[in-house]
Each structure stands twice: as structure tokens, then as C-alpha cells.
Amino acid sequence: QVQLVESGGGLVQAGGSLGLSCAASGTIFSIHAMGWYRQAPGQQRELVARITDAGKPNYADSVKGRFTVSRDSAKNTVYLEMTSLKPEDTAVYYCNARGLRYSRREFEVWGQGTLVTVSS
């Protein structure tokens, strides 16, 4: 099995900064990409940022220039640094990882989610 453990999140004032991290563990042969999605109340889950095994990031337009995704491949860990936070960034943030198990079967797993609340 493959598991993701998220940390970070919490309450921050608008304009502030917050960091998230997510570590993958288990029967992992390789990880193609790791990233972050978010879901606000009453809305669909949406991509925030993701980074490939080659280190190429991509971001939602709404967070470009404010959020930075990075990855420590040796630790199977992905980070999200969030700056200039806005109330509309309030959501549950979910980590996502896609890759291959030792069996060479593909996997896609989700973290349990961590709440980010930005007060105005």
C-alpha cells in the first residue's frame, strides 16, 4: 500500500503565509508526480499545483506568483509554500501522488486533507 501523510495548514490572516508538506510511504517504486488540490465548501475539488518527477511545476492561474510547489524526491515529499493568502484560498487541501508500486502497477493516492482558513 501507499500512504500520504500531510502536515501544515491552519488559520492565517489575509496576506499571510503558510506551508504544507506531504510525505509518501509504502511500496513505492517511483512517483511520477505529486501535487496539491483543494476543495472549498460547495465547490468541486480543483488542482492547485503539482510537480513532476522531472521537477516541472504547474499551477492554477489563481495561485500563480503566490504559491510555490517543490519536491524532495529522496524523501518522497512534496511541499506547498503559500504566500499573499486570500480569503478565497480557504479550503481543504489534499495531497495527491501518482506512480508505480514495486509490482509495477500504477497507483494514485490521496491524503486525508488539511484545512487552510484565511481570515479577512
XYZ file of N, CA and C in Angstrom:
360
model
N 0.826 -1.191 0.000
C 0.000 0.000 0.000
C 0.869 1.253 0.000
N 0.262 2.337 -0.469
C 0.930 3.630 -0.464
C 0.082 4.583 0.366
N 0.736 5.308 1.254
C 0.019 6.261 2.094
C 0.654 7.636 1.971
N -0.187 8.637 2.181
C 0.268 10.021 2.212
C -0.065 10.610 3.568
N 0.904 11.295 4.147
C 0.694 11.972 5.423
C 0.970 13.449 5.224
N -0.063 14.247 5.464
C 0.036 15.687 5.275
C 0.299 16.368 6.612
N 0.924 17.518 6.544
C 1.091 18.356 7.729
C 1.077 19.808 7.289
N 0.814 20.659 8.263
C 0.700 22.082 7.983
C -0.754 22.486 7.960
N -1.012 23.622 7.398
C -2.364 24.139 7.385
C -2.669 24.894 8.664
N -3.902 25.375 8.746
C -4.317 26.120 9.923
C -4.971 27.433 9.551
N -4.944 28.348 10.505
C -5.605 29.655 10.348
C -4.557 30.740 10.155
N -4.788 31.597 9.172
C -3.862 32.688 8.906
C -4.664 33.892 8.436
N -4.144 35.063 8.686
C -4.808 36.273 8.221
C -4.497 36.518 6.743
N -5.382 37.208 6.084
C -5.168 37.567 4.689
C -3.838 38.306 4.541
N -3.113 37.921 3.493
C -1.794 38.499 3.277
C -0.675 37.701 3.909
N -1.030 36.756 4.744
C -0.030 35.954 5.432
C 0.455 34.784 4.604
N 1.304 33.962 5.242
C 1.908 32.816 4.577
C 1.698 31.555 5.392
N 1.724 30.443 4.677
C 1.531 29.147 5.316
C 2.200 28.092 4.453
N 2.663 27.023 5.091
C 3.299 25.945 4.346
C 2.648 24.613 4.626
N 2.602 23.784 3.591
C 2.078 22.429 3.702
C 3.171 21.452 3.266
N 3.141 20.272 3.839
C 4.032 19.219 3.380
C 3.270 17.907 3.335
N 3.761 17.002 2.490
C 3.090 15.717 2.316
C 4.153 14.678 2.006
N 4.193 13.634 2.808
C 5.178 12.573 2.626
C 4.490 11.283 2.215
N 5.037 10.663 1.186
C 4.504 9.387 0.717
C 5.361 8.248 1.245
N 4.703 7.161 1.586
C 5.433 5.984 2.071
C 4.706 4.722 1.621
N 5.430 3.602 1.699
C 4.837 2.328 1.322
C 5.611 1.669 0.202
N 4.901 0.836 -0.559
C 5.535 0.035 -1.601
C 5.688 0.842 -2.893
N 6.528 1.868 -2.811
C 6.689 2.802 -3.920
C 7.928 2.455 -4.727
N 7.742 2.212 -6.013
C 8.874 2.036 -6.899
C 9.313 3.391 -7.456
N 8.343 4.166 -7.882
C 8.648 5.505 -8.388
C 7.389 6.367 -8.306
N 7.617 7.665 -8.235
C 6.498 8.620 -8.220
C 6.608 9.502 -9.455
N 5.543 9.540 -10.248
C 5.550 10.361 -11.461
C 5.324 11.827 -11.132
N 4.373 12.069 -10.240
C 4.017 13.443 -9.906
C 3.363 13.485 -8.540
N 3.586 14.581 -7.872
C 2.907 14.846 -6.601
C 2.349 16.255 -6.677
N 1.278 16.471 -5.951
C 0.706 17.806 -6.018
C -0.356 18.034 -4.979
N -0.977 19.182 -5.117
C -1.993 19.622 -4.161
C -3.254 20.030 -4.902
N -4.364 19.614 -4.348
C -5.677 20.017 -4.801
C -6.388 20.644 -3.614
N -7.453 21.362 -3.878
C -8.234 21.933 -2.787
C -9.712 21.885 -3.115
N -10.487 21.876 -2.051
C -11.932 21.848 -2.191
C -12.551 22.774 -1.159
N -13.202 23.802 -1.647
C -13.915 24.726 -0.776
C -15.349 24.235 -0.598
N -16.020 24.643 0.451
C -17.409 24.194 0.680
C -18.297 24.480 -0.520
N -19.002 23.469 -0.954
C -19.925 23.628 -2.055
C -19.292 23.682 -3.426
N -17.983 23.467 -3.479
C -17.295 23.544 -4.760
C -16.591 22.225 -5.078
N -16.230 22.054 -6.342
C -15.524 20.857 -6.748
C -14.055 20.955 -6.372
N -13.435 19.801 -6.235
C -12.012 19.764 -5.972
C -11.284 20.274 -7.214
N -10.266 21.101 -6.987
C -9.531 21.680 -8.096
C -8.030 21.571 -7.870
N -7.302 21.515 -8.963
C -5.855 21.482 -8.878
C -5.340 22.828 -8.396
N -4.391 22.770 -7.466
C -3.700 23.972 -7.009
C -2.313 24.034 -7.661
N -1.548 22.973 -7.469
C -0.201 22.920 -8.022
C 0.280 21.479 -7.992
N 1.091 21.130 -8.982
C 1.675 19.808 -8.989
C 3.059 19.898 -9.591
N 3.862 18.868 -9.311
C 5.228 18.859 -9.815
C 5.571 17.447 -10.249
N 6.204 17.336 -11.398
C 6.526 16.021 -11.947
C 7.839 15.494 -11.375
N 8.154 14.258 -11.726
C 9.412 13.682 -11.258
C 10.605 14.383 -11.886
N 10.359 15.097 -12.984
C 11.427 15.877 -13.611
C 11.549 17.262 -12.992
N 10.693 17.549 -12.028
C 10.762 18.834 -11.345
C 10.012 19.951 -12.028
N 9.163 19.591 -12.999
C 8.403 20.622 -13.702
C 7.110 20.909 -12.952
N 6.919 22.159 -12.525
C 5.697 22.502 -11.804
C 4.623 23.079 -12.730
N 3.393 22.952 -12.332
C 2.339 23.724 -12.969
C 1.345 24.150 -11.895
N 0.744 25.300 -12.129
C -0.088 25.946 -11.130
C -1.444 26.340 -11.705
N -2.424 26.393 -10.832
C -3.681 27.008 -11.199
C -3.436 28.495 -11.383
N -4.157 29.097 -12.316
C -3.972 30.528 -12.567
C -4.191 31.357 -11.320
N -5.091 30.916 -10.471
C -5.460 31.693 -9.298
C -4.348 31.773 -8.247
N -3.347 30.896 -8.360
C -2.283 30.898 -7.349
C -0.918 31.226 -7.928
N -0.826 31.399 -9.234
C 0.461 31.704 -9.848
C 1.050 32.973 -9.252
N 2.340 32.895 -8.944
C 3.016 34.040 -8.354
C 2.873 34.142 -6.850
N 1.992 33.347 -6.261
C 1.786 33.383 -4.808
C 2.181 32.058 -4.152
N 1.953 30.972 -4.828
C 2.244 29.646 -4.274
C 3.450 29.044 -4.988
N 4.207 28.258 -4.252
C 5.347 27.554 -4.820
C 5.297 26.088 -4.401
N 5.335 25.205 -5.382
C 5.367 23.769 -5.098
C 6.794 23.274 -5.318
N 7.231 22.425 -4.429
C 8.567 21.848 -4.551
C 8.528 20.405 -4.074
N 9.617 19.700 -4.360
C 9.601 18.265 -4.076
C 10.991 17.801 -3.669
N 11.037 16.928 -2.683
C 12.247 16.244 -2.280
C 12.063 14.783 -2.696
N 12.613 14.425 -3.839
C 12.401 13.077 -4.367
C 12.979 12.002 -3.475
N 14.083 12.309 -2.824
C 14.714 11.312 -1.950
C 13.817 10.962 -0.767
N 13.000 11.922 -0.370
C 12.105 11.710 0.771
C 10.658 11.471 0.333
N 10.428 11.433 -0.978
C 9.046 11.277 -1.491
C 8.108 12.285 -0.843
N 8.570 13.509 -0.770
C 7.818 14.557 -0.079
C 7.597 15.741 -1.010
N 6.398 16.293 -0.930
C 6.067 17.487 -1.695
C 5.675 18.598 -0.735
N 6.033 19.808 -1.095
C 5.775 20.971 -0.249
C 4.958 21.997 -1.035
N 4.207 22.781 -0.296
C 3.492 23.900 -0.899
C 3.674 25.101 0.004
N 4.378 26.092 -0.511
C 4.535 27.342 0.199
C 3.513 28.325 -0.349
N 2.698 28.853 0.540
C 1.613 29.747 0.143
C 1.858 31.123 0.741
N 1.921 32.121 -0.100
C 2.113 33.496 0.354
C 0.979 34.368 -0.167
N 0.911 35.560 0.381
C -0.139 36.514 -0.017
C -1.503 35.836 -0.045
N -1.789 35.118 1.007
C -3.027 34.348 1.053
C -4.251 35.250 1.067
N -5.302 34.756 0.424
C -6.558 35.489 0.314
C -7.675 34.657 0.945
N -8.740 35.299 1.373
C -9.861 34.524 1.938
C -10.369 33.445 0.977
N -10.294 33.707 -0.317
C -10.773 32.714 -1.285
C -9.854 31.504 -1.405
N -8.714 31.531 -0.736
C -7.853 30.350 -0.682
C -8.314 29.367 0.400
N -9.285 29.787 1.179
C -9.803 28.912 2.235
C -10.405 27.657 1.627
N -9.916 26.506 2.095
C -10.373 25.230 1.565
C -9.682 24.099 2.323
N -10.143 22.895 2.060
C -9.403 21.715 2.494
C -8.423 21.374 1.370
N -7.166 21.267 1.727
C -6.117 20.985 0.748
C -5.753 19.501 0.832
N -5.739 18.857 -0.329
C -5.465 17.432 -0.414
C -4.180 17.195 -1.200
N -3.343 16.341 -0.657
C -2.146 15.911 -1.365
C -2.507 14.757 -2.293
N -1.821 14.691 -3.415
C -2.060 13.630 -4.403
C -0.728 13.134 -4.933
N -0.628 11.826 -5.126
C 0.587 11.248 -5.693
C 0.218 10.159 -6.691
N 0.977 10.101 -7.786
C 0.774 9.081 -8.811
C 2.114 8.448 -9.127
N 2.121 7.144 -9.274
C 3.380 6.483 -9.572
C 3.215 5.000 -9.793
N 4.300 4.278 -9.528
C 4.326 2.833 -9.699
C 4.681 2.164 -8.378
N 4.017 1.073 -8.085
C 4.392 0.260 -6.923
C 5.560 -0.651 -7.308
N 6.097 -1.346 -6.329
C 7.152 -2.319 -6.603
C 6.690 -3.347 -7.632
N 5.407 -3.661 -7.596
C 4.835 -4.628 -8.535
C 4.719 -4.057 -9.946
N 5.069 -2.769 -10.091
C 4.987 -2.038 -11.357
C 3.551 -1.721 -11.730
N 2.657 -1.894 -10.799
C 1.283 -1.462 -11.006
C 1.177 0.008 -10.631
N 0.386 0.732 -11.403
C 0.240 2.151 -11.148
C -0.615 2.396 -9.908
N -0.361 3.504 -9.269
C -1.198 3.913 -8.146
C -1.487 5.405 -8.223
N -2.571 5.764 -7.601
C -2.904 7.166 -7.354
C -3.534 7.209 -5.977
N -2.974 8.002 -5.104
C -3.468 8.078 -3.737
C -3.675 9.521 -3.329
N -4.537 9.668 -2.324
C -4.875 10.984 -1.786
C -4.577 11.033 -0.295
N -4.201 12.195 0.156
C -4.047 12.407 1.581
C -5.398 12.631 2.231
N -5.373 12.755 3.552
C -6.619 12.887 4.295
C -7.180 14.301 4.229
N -6.373 15.245 3.794
C -6.827 16.623 3.692
C -6.451 17.433 4.917
N -6.095 18.673 4.683
C -5.779 19.581 5.784
C -6.443 20.924 5.509
N -7.042 21.486 6.531
C -7.827 22.707 6.367
C -6.935 23.944 6.423
N -7.112 24.792 5.456
C -6.473 26.107 5.434
C -7.580 27.159 5.480
N -7.522 27.996 6.485
C -8.518 29.042 6.653
C -7.822 30.395 6.633
N -8.260 31.266 5.738
C -7.689 32.596 5.612
C -8.748 33.607 6.024
N -8.468 34.326 7.084
C -9.428 35.301 7.592
C -9.170 36.667 6.970
N -10.238 37.397 6.783
C -10.108 38.728 6.161
C -9.900 39.801 7.207
